[in-house]
CSV table of C-alpha atoms and ligand atoms in Angstrom, one decimal:
chain,number,residue,atom,x,y,z
A,1,MET,CA,136.0,102.1,73.2
A,2,SER,CA,136.4,104.6,76.0
A,3,SER,CA,133.6,106.7,77.6
A,4,SER,CA,130.9,104.2,76.7
A,5,CYS,CA,130.1,103.0,80.3
A,6,LEU,CA,128.6,104.2,83.5
A,7,LEU,CA,129.5,103.1,87.0
A,8,ALA,CA,126.8,103.0,89.7
A,9,LEU,CA,126.7,102.4,93.5
A,10,GLU,CA,123.8,101.1,95.6
A,11,SER,CA,123.8,101.5,99.4
A,12,SER,CA,120.2,102.3,100.3
A,13,CYS,CA,119.9,99.6,102.9
A,14,ASP,CA,122.1,96.7,103.9
A,15,GLU,CA,123.7,95.7,100.6
A,16,THR,CA,126.7,97.6,99.3
A,17,ALA,CA,126.9,97.1,95.6
A,18,ALA,CA,128.7,98.5,92.5
A,19,ALA,CA,128.1,97.8,88.8
A,20,VAL,CA,129.3,98.9,85.4
A,21,CYS,CA,126.8,99.2,82.5
A,22,THR,CA,127.3,100.2,78.9
A,23,LEU,CA,125.4,103.1,77.6
A,24,ASP,CA,123.3,100.7,75.5
A,25,GLY,CA,122.2,99.0,78.6
A,26,ARG,CA,124.4,95.9,78.9
A,27,LEU,CA,125.5,95.1,82.4
A,28,ILE,CA,129.2,94.1,82.2
A,29,ALA,CA,130.2,93.9,85.9
A,30,SER,CA,128.2,93.7,89.1
A,31,ARG,CA,129.3,92.9,92.7
A,32,ILE,CA,127.5,92.9,96.0
A,33,ALA,CA,128.9,92.8,99.5
A,34,SER,CA,125.9,91.5,101.5
A,35,GLN,CA,125.5,92.4,105.1
A,36,VAL,CA,122.7,89.9,105.7
A,37,GLU,CA,124.8,87.7,108.1
A,38,ILE,CA,125.7,90.8,110.2
A,39,HIS,CA,122.1,92.0,110.6
A,40,ARG,CA,120.6,88.5,111.1
A,41,ARG,CA,121.7,88.5,114.7
A,42,TYR,CA,119.6,91.6,115.4
A,43,GLY,CA,116.6,90.3,113.4
A,44,GLY,CA,116.6,93.3,111.1
A,45,VAL,CA,118.8,96.1,109.6
A,46,VAL,CA,120.6,98.3,112.2
A,47,PRO,CA,121.2,101.6,110.3
A,48,GLU,CA,124.4,102.6,112.1
A,49,VAL,CA,126.0,99.1,111.5
A,50,ALA,CA,124.8,99.3,107.8
A,51,SER,CA,126.5,102.6,107.1
A,52,ARG,CA,129.8,101.6,108.8
A,53,ASN,CA,129.9,98.5,106.6
A,54,HIS,CA,129.1,100.5,103.5
A,55,VAL,CA,132.2,102.6,104.3
A,56,LEU,CA,134.3,99.4,104.6
A,57,HIS,CA,133.2,97.9,101.3
A,58,ALA,CA,132.4,100.7,98.8
A,59,ARG,CA,135.9,101.5,97.6
A,60,LEU,CA,137.0,97.9,97.2
A,61,LEU,CA,133.8,97.1,95.2
A,62,VAL,CA,134.4,100.0,92.9
A,63,GLU,CA,137.9,98.8,92.2
A,64,GLN,CA,136.7,95.3,91.7
A,65,VAL,CA,133.9,96.1,89.2
A,66,LEU,CA,136.2,98.3,87.2
A,67,GLU,CA,138.7,95.4,87.1
A,68,ASP,CA,136.0,92.9,86.2
A,69,ALA,CA,134.8,95.2,83.4
A,70,GLY,CA,138.4,95.8,82.2
A,71,LYS,CA,137.9,99.6,82.5
A,72,LYS,CA,139.4,102.6,84.3
A,73,PRO,CA,137.5,105.4,86.0
A,74,ALA,CA,138.5,107.6,83.1
A,75,ASP,CA,136.5,105.3,80.7
A,76,MET,CA,133.3,106.1,82.5
A,77,SER,CA,130.9,108.6,81.0
A,78,ALA,CA,129.2,109.2,84.3
A,79,PHE,CA,129.0,108.0,87.9
A,80,ALA,CA,125.6,107.2,89.5
A,81,ALA,CA,124.3,106.3,92.9
A,82,THR,CA,121.0,105.6,94.7
A,83,SER,CA,119.9,108.8,96.3
A,84,GLY,CA,116.6,107.5,97.9
A,85,PRO,CA,114.4,106.1,99.3
A,86,GLY,CA,116.4,104.4,102.0
A,87,LEU,CA,118.4,104.9,105.2
A,88,VAL,CA,120.0,108.4,105.1
A,89,SER,CA,123.3,107.3,106.7
A,90,SER,CA,123.6,104.5,104.1
A,91,LEU,CA,122.6,106.5,101.1
A,92,LEU,CA,125.2,109.1,101.9
A,93,ILE,CA,128.0,106.6,101.5
A,94,GLY,CA,127.2,105.6,97.9
A,95,THR,CA,126.3,109.1,96.8
A,96,SER,CA,129.5,110.6,98.3
A,97,MET,CA,131.6,108.0,96.6
A,98,ALA,CA,129.9,108.5,93.2
A,99,LYS,CA,130.2,112.3,93.6
A,100,ALA,CA,133.9,112.0,94.5
A,101,LEU,CA,134.5,109.9,91.4
A,102,ALA,CA,132.6,112.4,89.3
A,103,ILE,CA,134.6,115.3,90.6
A,104,ALA,CA,137.9,113.5,90.2
A,105,GLU,CA,137.1,112.4,86.6
A,106,ASP,CA,135.2,115.6,85.7
A,107,LYS,CA,132.2,113.6,84.6
A,108,PRO,CA,128.5,114.0,85.4
A,109,PHE,CA,126.8,112.6,88.6
A,110,VAL,CA,123.4,110.8,88.1
A,111,ALA,CA,121.2,110.4,91.2
A,112,VAL,CA,118.9,107.4,90.9
A,113,ASN,CA,115.6,106.6,92.6
A,114,HIS,CA,116.0,103.1,94.1
A,115,MET,CA,112.4,102.2,93.1
A,116,GLU,CA,113.0,103.2,89.5
A,117,GLY,CA,116.0,100.8,89.6
A,118,HIS,CA,113.6,98.0,90.6
A,119,LEU,CA,110.9,99.2,88.2
A,120,LEU,CA,113.1,99.1,85.2
A,121,SER,CA,115.1,95.9,86.1
A,122,PRO,CA,112.8,93.5,84.1
A,123,PHE,CA,113.9,95.4,80.9
A,124,MET,CA,117.5,94.4,81.5
A,125,ASP,CA,119.2,91.4,79.9
A,126,GLY,CA,118.1,92.4,76.4
A,127,ASN,CA,114.4,92.8,77.3
A,128,GLY,CA,114.5,96.5,76.4
A,129,PRO,CA,113.7,99.1,75.3
A,130,VAL,CA,111.6,100.3,78.2
A,131,ARG,CA,108.0,100.5,77.0
A,132,ALA,CA,104.4,101.1,78.0
A,133,SER,CA,103.5,98.5,80.7
A,134,ILE,CA,101.9,97.9,84.1
A,135,ALA,CA,104.5,97.4,86.8
A,136,LEU,CA,104.1,95.7,90.1
A,137,ILE,CA,107.0,96.5,92.5
A,138,VAL,CA,107.2,94.3,95.6
A,139,SER,CA,110.1,95.0,97.9
A,140,GLY,CA,110.8,95.0,101.6
A,141,GLY,CA,109.5,98.6,102.0
A,142,HIS,CA,107.1,99.1,99.1
A,143,THR,CA,104.2,97.5,97.2
A,144,MET,CA,103.1,99.5,94.3
A,145,LEU,CA,101.2,99.2,91.0
A,146,VAL,CA,102.6,101.7,88.5
A,147,ARG,CA,101.6,102.5,84.9
A,148,VAL,CA,104.7,103.1,82.9
A,149,HIS,CA,104.3,105.3,79.8
A,150,ASP,CA,108.0,105.7,79.2
A,151,VAL,CA,111.2,106.2,81.1
A,152,GLY,CA,110.5,108.8,83.8
A,153,ARG,CA,106.7,108.9,83.0
A,154,TYR,CA,105.1,106.9,85.7
A,155,GLU,CA,101.5,107.0,87.1
A,156,LEU,CA,100.8,105.5,90.5
A,157,LEU,CA,97.7,103.1,90.3
A,158,GLY,CA,97.8,101.7,93.8
A,159,ARG,CA,100.0,101.1,96.8
A,160,THR,CA,99.8,99.3,100.2
A,161,ARG,CA,97.9,101.0,103.0
A,162,ASP,CA,100.0,99.3,105.7
A,163,ASP,CA,102.7,96.7,105.3
A,164,ALA,CA,104.7,96.0,102.1
A,165,ALA,CA,104.5,92.5,100.7
A,166,GLY,CA,108.2,91.8,101.7
A,167,GLU,CA,107.5,93.2,105.2
A,168,ALA,CA,104.5,90.8,105.5
A,169,PHE,CA,106.8,87.9,104.6
A,170,ASP,CA,109.5,89.1,107.0
A,171,LYS,CA,107.1,89.8,109.9
A,172,VAL,CA,105.3,86.5,109.7
A,173,ALA,CA,108.7,84.7,109.4
A,174,LYS,CA,109.8,86.4,112.6
A,175,MET,CA,106.6,85.4,114.4
A,176,ILE,CA,107.1,81.8,113.6
A,177,GLY,CA,110.8,81.8,114.5
A,178,LEU,CA,112.5,81.9,111.0
A,179,PRO,CA,115.7,83.9,110.5
A,180,TYR,CA,115.9,87.3,108.9
A,181,PRO,CA,115.2,88.0,106.0
A,182,GLY,CA,112.1,85.8,106.2
A,183,GLY,CA,110.9,85.9,102.5
A,184,PRO,CA,113.5,83.4,101.2
A,185,GLU,CA,112.9,81.2,104.2
A,186,ILE,CA,109.1,81.1,103.7
A,187,ASP,CA,109.7,80.5,100.0
A,188,LYS,CA,111.9,77.5,100.8
A,189,LEU,CA,109.5,75.9,103.3
A,190,ALA,CA,106.4,76.6,101.2
A,191,ARG,CA,107.7,74.3,98.5
A,192,GLN,CA,106.9,71.3,100.8
A,193,GLY,CA,103.6,72.6,102.2
A,194,ASN,CA,99.9,72.6,101.3
A,195,PRO,CA,98.8,76.1,100.3
A,196,GLU,CA,95.2,75.3,101.2
A,197,ALA,CA,95.9,74.0,104.8
A,198,PHE,CA,95.0,77.3,106.4
A,199,LYS,CA,92.5,79.9,105.0
A,200,PHE,CA,94.2,83.2,105.5
A,201,PRO,CA,92.5,86.5,104.5
A,202,ARG,CA,93.0,88.0,101.1
A,203,SER,CA,92.6,91.8,101.4
A,204,PHE,CA,91.0,92.7,98.1
A,205,LEU,CA,89.5,95.7,99.9
A,206,ASP,CA,86.4,96.4,97.8
A,207,GLY,CA,87.2,94.0,95.0
A,208,SER,CA,87.9,96.7,92.4
A,209,SER,CA,90.5,98.6,94.3
A,210,LEU,CA,94.2,98.6,93.3
A,211,GLU,CA,95.3,99.3,96.9
A,212,PHE,CA,96.9,96.6,99.0
A,213,SER,CA,96.7,95.7,102.7
A,214,PHE,CA,98.7,92.9,104.4
A,215,SER,CA,98.3,93.8,108.1
A,216,GLY,CA,95.2,91.5,108.5
A,217,LEU,CA,97.2,88.5,107.3
A,218,LYS,CA,99.8,89.1,110.0
A,219,THR,CA,97.1,89.3,112.7
A,220,ALA,CA,95.4,86.2,111.4
A,221,VAL,CA,98.7,84.3,111.7
A,222,LEU,CA,99.2,85.7,115.2
A,223,TYR,CA,95.7,84.3,116.3
A,224,GLU,CA,96.5,80.9,114.8
A,225,LEU,CA,99.9,80.5,116.5
A,226,PRO,CA,98.8,79.5,120.0
A,227,LYS,CA,97.0,76.5,118.5
A,228,LEU,CA,100.0,75.2,116.6
A,229,ASP,CA,103.1,73.1,117.4
A,230,LEU,CA,105.7,74.8,115.1
A,231,LYS,CA,108.2,72.0,115.8
A,232,ASP,CA,106.0,69.9,113.6
A,233,GLU,CA,107.8,70.4,110.2
A,234,ARG,CA,104.8,69.4,108.1
A,235,LEU,CA,102.6,71.9,109.8
A,236,LEU,CA,105.3,74.6,109.6
A,237,ALA,CA,105.5,74.0,105.8
A,238,ASP,CA,101.7,74.1,105.5
A,239,LEU,CA,101.6,77.4,107.4
A,240,CYS,CA,104.3,78.9,105.1
A,241,ALA,CA,102.6,77.7,102.0
A,242,SER,CA,99.3,79.1,103.1
A,243,VAL,CA,100.7,82.5,104.0
A,244,GLN,CA,102.6,82.7,100.7
A,245,ALA,CA,99.5,81.7,98.7
A,246,ALA,CA,97.5,84.5,100.4
A,247,ILE,CA,100.1,87.1,99.5
A,248,ILE,CA,100.5,85.8,95.9
A,249,GLU,CA,96.8,85.7,95.1
A,250,VAL,CA,96.3,89.3,96.0
A,251,LEU,CA,99.4,90.5,94.1
A,252,VAL,CA,98.6,88.5,91.0
A,253,GLU,CA,94.9,89.4,90.9
A,254,LYS,CA,95.5,93.1,91.3
A,255,LEU,CA,98.2,93.1,88.6
A,256,VAL,CA,95.8,91.4,86.2
A,257,LEU,CA,93.0,93.8,87.1
A,258,ALA,CA,95.3,96.8,86.6
A,259,ALA,CA,96.4,95.5,83.2
A,260,LYS,CA,92.8,94.8,82.0
A,261,ARG,CA,91.6,98.2,83.3
A,262,SER,CA,94.3,100.1,81.5
A,263,ARG,CA,94.3,97.8,78.4
A,264,GLU,CA,98.0,97.3,78.6
A,265,THR,CA,99.3,93.8,77.5
A,266,LEU,CA,102.8,94.0,79.0
A,267,VAL,CA,103.2,93.5,82.7
A,268,THR,CA,106.4,93.5,84.8
A,269,VAL,CA,107.1,92.4,88.4
A,270,SER,CA,110.2,93.6,90.3
A,271,GLY,CA,111.7,94.0,93.8
A,272,GLY,CA,112.9,91.4,96.3
A,273,VAL,CA,109.6,89.5,96.5
A,274,SER,CA,109.6,88.9,92.8
A,275,CYS,CA,112.4,86.3,93.5
A,276,ASN,CA,109.7,84.2,95.1
A,277,ARG,CA,109.4,80.9,93.2
A,278,GLY,CA,105.7,80.4,94.0
A,279,LEU,CA,104.9,84.0,92.8
A,280,ARG,CA,106.9,83.5,89.6
A,281,GLU,CA,105.0,80.2,88.8
A,282,VAL,CA,101.5,81.6,89.5
A,283,LEU,CA,102.3,84.8,87.5
A,284,THR,CA,103.6,82.8,84.5
A,285,ALA,CA,100.5,80.6,84.4
A,286,ARG,CA,98.0,83.4,85.0
A,287,CYS,CA,99.6,85.9,82.5
A,288,ALA,CA,99.6,83.1,79.8
A,289,LYS,CA,95.9,82.5,80.5
A,290,GLU,CA,95.1,86.2,80.2
A,291,GLY,CA,97.2,86.7,77.1
A,292,LEU,CA,99.6,89.1,79.0
A,293,GLU,CA,103.3,89.3,78.2
A,294,LEU,CA,105.2,89.0,81.5
A,295,LEU,CA,108.7,90.3,82.1
A,296,LEU,CA,110.6,89.3,85.3
A,297,ALA,CA,114.2,90.1,86.1
A,298,ARG,CA,116.5,87.2,86.8
A,299,PRO,CA,116.6,86.5,90.6
A,300,GLU,CA,120.0,88.3,91.2
A,301,LEU,CA,118.5,91.4,89.8
A,302,CYS,CA,115.3,91.3,91.9
A,303,THR,CA,116.9,91.9,95.3
A,304,ASP,CA,118.9,95.0,95.9
A,305,ASN,CA,121.9,95.3,93.5
A,306,ALA,CA,123.8,98.0,91.7
A,307,GLY,CA,123.2,96.6,88.2
A,308,MET,CA,119.6,97.8,88.2
A,309,ILE,CA,120.8,101.2,89.5
A,310,ALA,CA,123.3,101.4,86.6
A,311,PHE,CA,120.7,100.4,84.1
A,312,ALA,CA,118.2,103.1,85.4
A,313,ALA,CA,121.0,105.7,85.4
A,314,VAL,CA,121.8,104.8,81.8
A,315,GLN,CA,118.2,105.3,80.7
A,316,ARG,CA,118.1,108.8,82.4
A,317,PHE,CA,121.6,109.7,81.2
A,318,ASN,CA,120.7,108.9,77.6
A,319,GLN,CA,117.8,111.3,77.9
A,320,GLY,CA,120.3,114.0,78.8
A,321,HIS,CA,119.7,113.9,82.5
A,322,SER,CA,122.3,114.4,85.2
A,323,SER,CA,122.2,115.7,88.8
A,324,PRO,CA,123.9,118.6,90.5
A,325,LEU,CA,126.7,117.7,93.0
A,326,GLU,CA,124.7,119.5,95.7
A,327,ALA,CA,121.8,117.1,95.2
A,328,ASP,CA,120.9,115.7,98.6
A,329,VAL,CA,119.8,112.2,99.6
A,330,ASP,CA,116.1,111.8,100.3
A,331,PRO,CA,115.0,108.9,102.6
A,332,ASN,CA,111.4,109.3,101.4
A,333,LEU,CA,112.1,109.9,97.7
A,334,SER,CA,108.9,109.3,95.7
A,335,LEU,CA,108.8,107.6,92.3
A,336,VAL,CA,105.8,109.6,91.1
A,337,SER,CA,105.5,113.3,91.8
B,401,LIG,O1,114.1,94.7,96.9
B,401,LIG,P1,114.7,94.3,98.2
B,401,LIG,O2,115.9,93.4,98.1
B,401,LIG,O3,115.0,95.4,99.2
B,401,LIG,C1,114.1,96.5,99.3
B,401,LIG,O4,114.3,97.5,98.5
B,401,LIG,O5,113.3,96.5,100.3
B,401,LIG,O6,113.5,93.4,98.9
B,401,LIG,C2,113.8,92.8,100.1
B,401,LIG,C3,112.5,92.0,100.5
B,401,LIG,C4,112.6,91.4,101.9
B,401,LIG,O7,111.4,91.7,102.5
B,401,LIG,C5,112.7,89.9,101.6
B,401,LIG,O8,112.2,89.1,102.6
B,401,LIG,C6,112.0,89.8,100.3
B,401,LIG,O9,112.3,90.9,99.5
B,401,LIG,N1,112.4,88.6,99.5
B,401,LIG,C7,111.5,87.6,99.3
B,401,LIG,C8,112.3,86.6,98.6
B,401,LIG,N2,113.5,87.0,98.4
B,401,LIG,C9,113.6,88.3,99.0
B,401,LIG,N3,110.2,87.4,99.6
B,401,LIG,C10,109.6,86.2,99.2
B,401,LIG,N4,110.3,85.2,98.6
B,401,LIG,C11,111.6,85.4,98.3
B,401,LIG,N5,112.2,84.4,97.6
B,402,LIG,ZN1,115.2,97.4,97.0
């Protein structure tokens, strides 16, 4: 059947990605050209290098996902791209390509908020339709608790006052000499460590707050470092397990608190940090105990990808929404107005 799909591009940071999704929300092709190896040598993402690499990969990825899906550009009902938040020079590559395709095929362009892509990703893989829930979004740049009433109707319940959860993982990893990005490295080492070896602070703020703070954890690790021999593998694993446990406890407790307070029984967790195996295990056990239904995206859909952007675009497109071709990118685009 023609005109039953949508193609989306993601280029907000260091991953160039393209995906094709059917208008009933099935992901039928998704590819990522990761730049992790390129940025690792700098210890973080270099914007200029990222945008140049997006230029190199975007066109080929579009051709490949269309081939994977067995579709032509003319079969698409719309073309979508992430328009923010993210790096301006990176966002411009994906949006320019999606707009060019939209013009060439005379089809609508749909601008997507990257955080809405993460937010809705747990509803992919047949977990839809999107419904009332409490969402915890934990990525490299954001940590937010959001009440979801419906697609596009979001209420911010709390966010971090300083570092995002992914940033806390990455900064601690850098301090202890682990490669970028640090989250997956800490996740791996934490499997062999004792989470109670070090008592790191849990910033619950006043106990009833839904705001987060992770900068105290970073400082606590910094004070601990001169006393430690990080060449000791056992100790390094204990340190990683203890840091991870401190982050997980705050995330899980605040999510449960938000659900109880709003009397929602469905909770979702998304963003790169939701790949973390320790977090997934604690969440699964805790939600079962509290009688909460938990939706998590599969790991490939947790970190940046175009599948989640295509899925979010489909939800908006099906509501009759599209964006003007003059729509600009916005590095600080907000999820809630
Ligand atoms: O959502 P994402 O891919 O990009 C942003 O939108 O920021 O999230 C990237 C973040 C990084 O901070 C990375 O270290 C973290 O997610 N991350 C993890 C894991 N995998 C990725 N953190 C903890 N454990 C993981 N397994
Ligand atoms: Zn992201």
